C-alpha cells in the first residue's frame, strides 16, 4: 500500500478536519493518506492563506516531500461565478512543477455550508430534497451547524469531526457546486498517481 503524505494550508481547523475525514473515504488497498503534522507553515485566516499558499506548496512538496498539497480558502461570497475566478487566480500563481500535486478547495461562502448540508443529511437520511443553502449568510450557517455564530474550536472541532465522518460524497457532490469542483480535482489528481 502506498501512503500519500499530504500538506495543508487553510483558514481554520474546520477545513483541516473536514479534509482528513473526506480523504478517509478514498483509502483503499492501493493507498492511504497521512497528514504531515510536522509541516511548520500555518495560516489563521483568509489573508494569511492568500499570502502564504504559493510558498507553502513549494516548501511542502519540495522540502517536506509531500505527495499532495491542499489549500483551503473560503469564498466569502454566495456568487458561484466567483469560485472559478478565485480558483484560476490562485492556480496561476503556483509554480508549474507543483500544479499537478495541488488541490485548492473553495467552499462557497464557508466550509460550514458543506457541513450544513451534511447535518441535513444526518438528521434526515432519506431526504431527496435539494435545497440550495449556500446563499444563506455565513453567520447563519455557523449558527445552524454549531449553535453559535462565533464558536470556539473546543465547541466546533468535535461537531466538524462528527458531521464529516463517513461523508456521503455523491450526495454532497449533487448539492454543492463548490464541493463538486473540489471533488473533481481530487479525482483528477488521484488518477495521475
CSV table of C-alpha atoms in Angstrom, one decimal:
chain,number,residue,atom,x,y,z
A,1,UNK,CA,0.0,0.0,0.0
A,2,UNK,CA,1.3,3.5,-0.9
A,3,UNK,CA,1.0,6.1,1.8
A,4,UNK,CA,0.4,9.6,0.3
A,5,UNK,CA,1.7,12.3,2.6
A,6,UNK,CA,-0.2,15.5,2.3
A,7,UNK,CA,0.2,19.0,3.4
A,8,UNK,CA,-2.5,21.6,4.2
A,9,UNK,CA,-2.8,25.3,4.5
A,10,UNK,CA,-6.2,26.7,5.2
A,11,UNK,CA,-8.2,29.2,7.1
A,12,UNK,CA,-9.2,27.1,10.1
A,13,UNK,CA,-9.4,23.8,11.9
A,14,UNK,CA,-12.8,23.0,10.4
A,15,UNK,CA,-11.3,22.8,6.9
A,16,UNK,CA,-8.4,20.6,8.2
A,17,UNK,CA,-10.8,18.2,10.0
A,18,UNK,CA,-13.2,18.1,7.0
A,19,UNK,CA,-10.3,17.3,4.7
A,20,UNK,CA,-8.9,14.5,6.9
A,21,UNK,CA,-12.4,12.8,7.0
A,22,UNK,CA,-13.1,13.4,3.4
A,23,UNK,CA,-9.8,11.8,2.3
A,24,UNK,CA,-10.5,8.7,4.5
A,25,UNK,CA,-13.3,7.9,2.1
A,26,UNK,CA,-10.7,7.3,-0.7
A,27,UNK,CA,-8.4,5.0,1.3
A,28,UNK,CA,-8.1,1.5,-0.3
A,29,UNK,CA,-5.8,-1.4,-0.6
A,30,UNK,CA,-3.8,0.7,-3.0
A,31,UNK,CA,-3.2,3.8,-1.0
A,32,UNK,CA,-3.9,5.8,2.2
A,33,UNK,CA,-3.4,9.4,3.3
A,34,UNK,CA,-1.2,10.7,6.0
A,35,UNK,CA,-1.3,14.3,7.2
A,36,UNK,CA,2.1,15.9,7.6
A,37,UNK,CA,1.9,17.1,11.2
A,38,UNK,CA,5.4,18.5,11.1
A,39,UNK,CA,4.8,21.0,8.4
A,40,UNK,CA,5.5,24.4,10.0
A,41,UNK,CA,3.6,26.9,7.8
A,42,UNK,CA,0.2,27.7,9.2
A,43,UNK,CA,-2.5,30.2,8.3
A,44,UNK,CA,-5.1,31.7,10.6
A,45,UNK,CA,-7.4,33.5,8.2
A,46,UNK,CA,-8.1,34.2,4.5
A,47,UNK,CA,-5.5,36.9,4.2
A,48,UNK,CA,-2.7,34.7,5.5
A,49,UNK,CA,-3.8,31.8,3.2
A,50,UNK,CA,-3.5,34.1,0.2
A,51,UNK,CA,-0.2,35.4,1.4
A,52,UNK,CA,1.4,32.1,2.1
A,53,UNK,CA,-0.1,29.4,-0.2
A,54,UNK,CA,2.5,29.6,-3.0
A,55,UNK,CA,5.4,29.3,-0.6
A,56,UNK,CA,3.6,26.6,1.4
A,57,UNK,CA,3.0,24.5,-1.7
A,58,UNK,CA,6.6,24.7,-2.8
A,59,UNK,CA,8.0,24.2,0.7
A,60,UNK,CA,5.7,21.3,1.4
A,61,UNK,CA,6.3,19.3,-1.8
A,62,UNK,CA,10.0,20.0,-2.4
A,63,UNK,CA,11.4,20.2,1.2
A,64,UNK,CA,8.9,18.1,3.2
A,65,UNK,CA,8.5,15.5,0.4
A,66,UNK,CA,4.7,15.8,0.4
A,67,UNK,CA,2.9,13.9,-2.3
A,68,UNK,CA,-0.1,16.2,-2.4
A,69,UNK,CA,-0.8,19.7,-1.1
A,70,UNK,CA,-4.2,21.1,-0.2
A,71,UNK,CA,-5.1,24.7,0.1
A,72,UNK,CA,-8.4,25.7,1.7
A,73,UNK,CA,-9.9,29.1,1.4
A,74,UNK,CA,-13.5,30.3,1.9
A,75,UNK,CA,-15.1,32.2,-1.0
A,76,UNK,CA,-16.8,34.6,1.4
A,77,UNK,CA,-19.4,35.2,-1.3
A,78,UNK,CA,-22.5,33.5,-2.5
A,79,UNK,CA,-21.9,34.0,-6.2
A,80,UNK,CA,-20.7,30.8,-7.8
A,81,UNK,CA,-19.1,32.5,-10.7
A,82,UNK,CA,-16.5,34.0,-8.3
A,83,UNK,CA,-15.5,30.4,-7.4
A,84,UNK,CA,-13.8,29.8,-10.7
A,85,UNK,CA,-12.3,33.3,-10.9
A,86,UNK,CA,-10.6,32.9,-7.5
A,87,UNK,CA,-9.6,29.3,-8.3
A,88,UNK,CA,-7.9,30.4,-11.6
A,89,UNK,CA,-6.2,33.4,-10.0
A,90,UNK,CA,-4.7,31.1,-7.3
A,91,UNK,CA,-3.8,28.3,-9.7
A,92,UNK,CA,-2.0,30.8,-12.0
A,93,UNK,CA,0.4,31.7,-9.1
A,94,UNK,CA,1.5,28.2,-8.4
A,95,UNK,CA,4.9,27.0,-9.9
A,96,UNK,CA,4.0,24.7,-12.8
A,97,UNK,CA,6.2,22.0,-11.3
A,98,UNK,CA,3.7,21.7,-8.4
A,99,UNK,CA,0.3,22.2,-10.1
A,100,UNK,CA,-0.4,18.5,-10.6
A,101,UNK,CA,0.2,17.9,-6.9
A,102,UNK,CA,-2.0,20.7,-5.6
A,103,UNK,CA,-5.7,20.8,-4.9
A,104,UNK,CA,-7.4,24.1,-3.9
A,105,UNK,CA,-10.8,23.8,-2.2
A,106,UNK,CA,-13.0,26.9,-2.1
A,107,UNK,CA,-16.3,26.4,-0.3
A,108,UNK,CA,-19.0,28.9,-1.5
A,109,UNK,CA,-19.2,31.3,1.4
A,110,UNK,CA,-17.6,29.0,4.0
A,111,UNK,CA,-16.9,25.4,5.0
A,112,UNK,CA,-19.9,25.5,7.3
A,113,UNK,CA,-22.1,25.4,4.3
A,114,UNK,CA,-20.8,22.0,3.3
A,115,UNK,CA,-21.2,21.0,6.9
A,116,UNK,CA,-24.8,22.3,7.0
A,117,UNK,CA,-25.6,20.0,4.0
A,118,UNK,CA,-24.0,17.1,5.9
A,119,UNK,CA,-26.0,18.0,9.0
A,120,UNK,CA,-29.2,18.0,6.9
A,121,UNK,CA,-28.3,14.5,5.6
A,122,UNK,CA,-27.6,13.1,9.1
A,123,UNK,CA,-30.8,14.5,10.5
A,124,UNK,CA,-32.9,13.3,7.5
A,125,UNK,CA,-31.0,10.4,6.0
A,126,UNK,CA,-33.7,9.5,3.4
A,127,UNK,CA,-34.2,13.1,2.2
A,128,UNK,CA,-34.1,13.7,-1.6
A,129,UNK,CA,-34.9,17.4,-1.2
A,130,UNK,CA,-32.3,19.5,-2.9
A,131,UNK,CA,-32.1,22.8,-1.0
A,132,UNK,CA,-29.6,25.4,-2.0
A,133,UNK,CA,-28.3,26.8,1.3
A,134,UNK,CA,-25.1,28.4,0.0
A,135,UNK,CA,-27.0,31.7,-0.4
A,136,UNK,CA,-27.6,31.8,3.3
A,137,UNK,CA,-25.3,34.2,5.2
A,138,UNK,CA,-22.1,32.8,6.8
A,139,UNK,CA,-23.2,33.6,10.4
A,140,UNK,CA,-26.5,31.7,9.8
A,141,UNK,CA,-24.5,28.6,8.6
A,142,UNK,CA,-22.3,28.7,11.7
A,143,UNK,CA,-25.3,29.1,14.0
A,144,UNK,CA,-27.1,26.2,12.4
A,145,UNK,CA,-24.0,23.9,12.4
A,146,UNK,CA,-22.5,24.9,15.8
A,147,UNK,CA,-25.4,26.6,17.6
A,148,UNK,CA,-23.3,29.7,17.8
A,149,UNK,CA,-22.2,32.4,15.3
A,150,UNK,CA,-18.7,32.6,16.8
A,151,UNK,CA,-17.9,29.1,18.2
A,152,UNK,CA,-14.6,28.2,19.9
A,153,UNK,CA,-12.5,25.4,18.4
A,154,UNK,CA,-13.4,23.5,21.6
A,155,UNK,CA,-17.0,23.6,20.5
A,156,UNK,CA,-16.7,23.4,16.8
A,157,UNK,CA,-14.0,20.8,16.2
A,158,UNK,CA,-16.0,17.8,17.6
A,159,UNK,CA,-19.0,18.8,15.6
A,160,UNK,CA,-17.0,19.1,12.4
A,161,UNK,CA,-15.5,15.7,13.0
A,162,UNK,CA,-18.8,14.1,13.7
A,163,UNK,CA,-20.5,15.6,10.6
A,164,UNK,CA,-17.7,15.0,8.2
A,165,UNK,CA,-17.0,11.3,9.2
A,166,UNK,CA,-18.3,8.9,6.6
A,167,UNK,CA,-19.2,11.7,4.2
A,168,UNK,CA,-21.7,10.7,1.6
A,169,UNK,CA,-19.6,12.2,-1.2
A,170,UNK,CA,-22.1,11.5,-4.0
A,171,UNK,CA,-24.9,13.2,-2.1
A,172,UNK,CA,-22.9,16.3,-1.2
A,173,UNK,CA,-21.5,16.5,-4.7
A,174,UNK,CA,-25.1,16.7,-6.0
A,175,UNK,CA,-25.9,19.6,-3.7
A,176,UNK,CA,-22.9,21.8,-3.7
A,177,UNK,CA,-21.2,23.2,-6.8
A,178,UNK,CA,-18.1,24.2,-4.8
A,179,UNK,CA,-17.8,20.7,-3.3
A,180,UNK,CA,-18.2,19.1,-6.7
A,181,UNK,CA,-15.4,21.4,-8.0
A,182,UNK,CA,-13.1,20.2,-5.2
A,183,UNK,CA,-14.1,16.6,-5.5
A,184,UNK,CA,-13.3,16.6,-9.3
A,185,UNK,CA,-9.9,18.0,-8.6
A,186,UNK,CA,-9.1,15.2,-6.1
A,187,UNK,CA,-10.3,12.6,-8.6
A,188,UNK,CA,-8.1,14.0,-11.3
A,189,UNK,CA,-5.1,14.2,-9.0
A,190,UNK,CA,-5.5,10.6,-7.8
A,191,UNK,CA,-5.9,9.4,-11.4
A,192,UNK,CA,-2.4,10.7,-12.2
A,193,UNK,CA,-0.7,8.9,-9.2
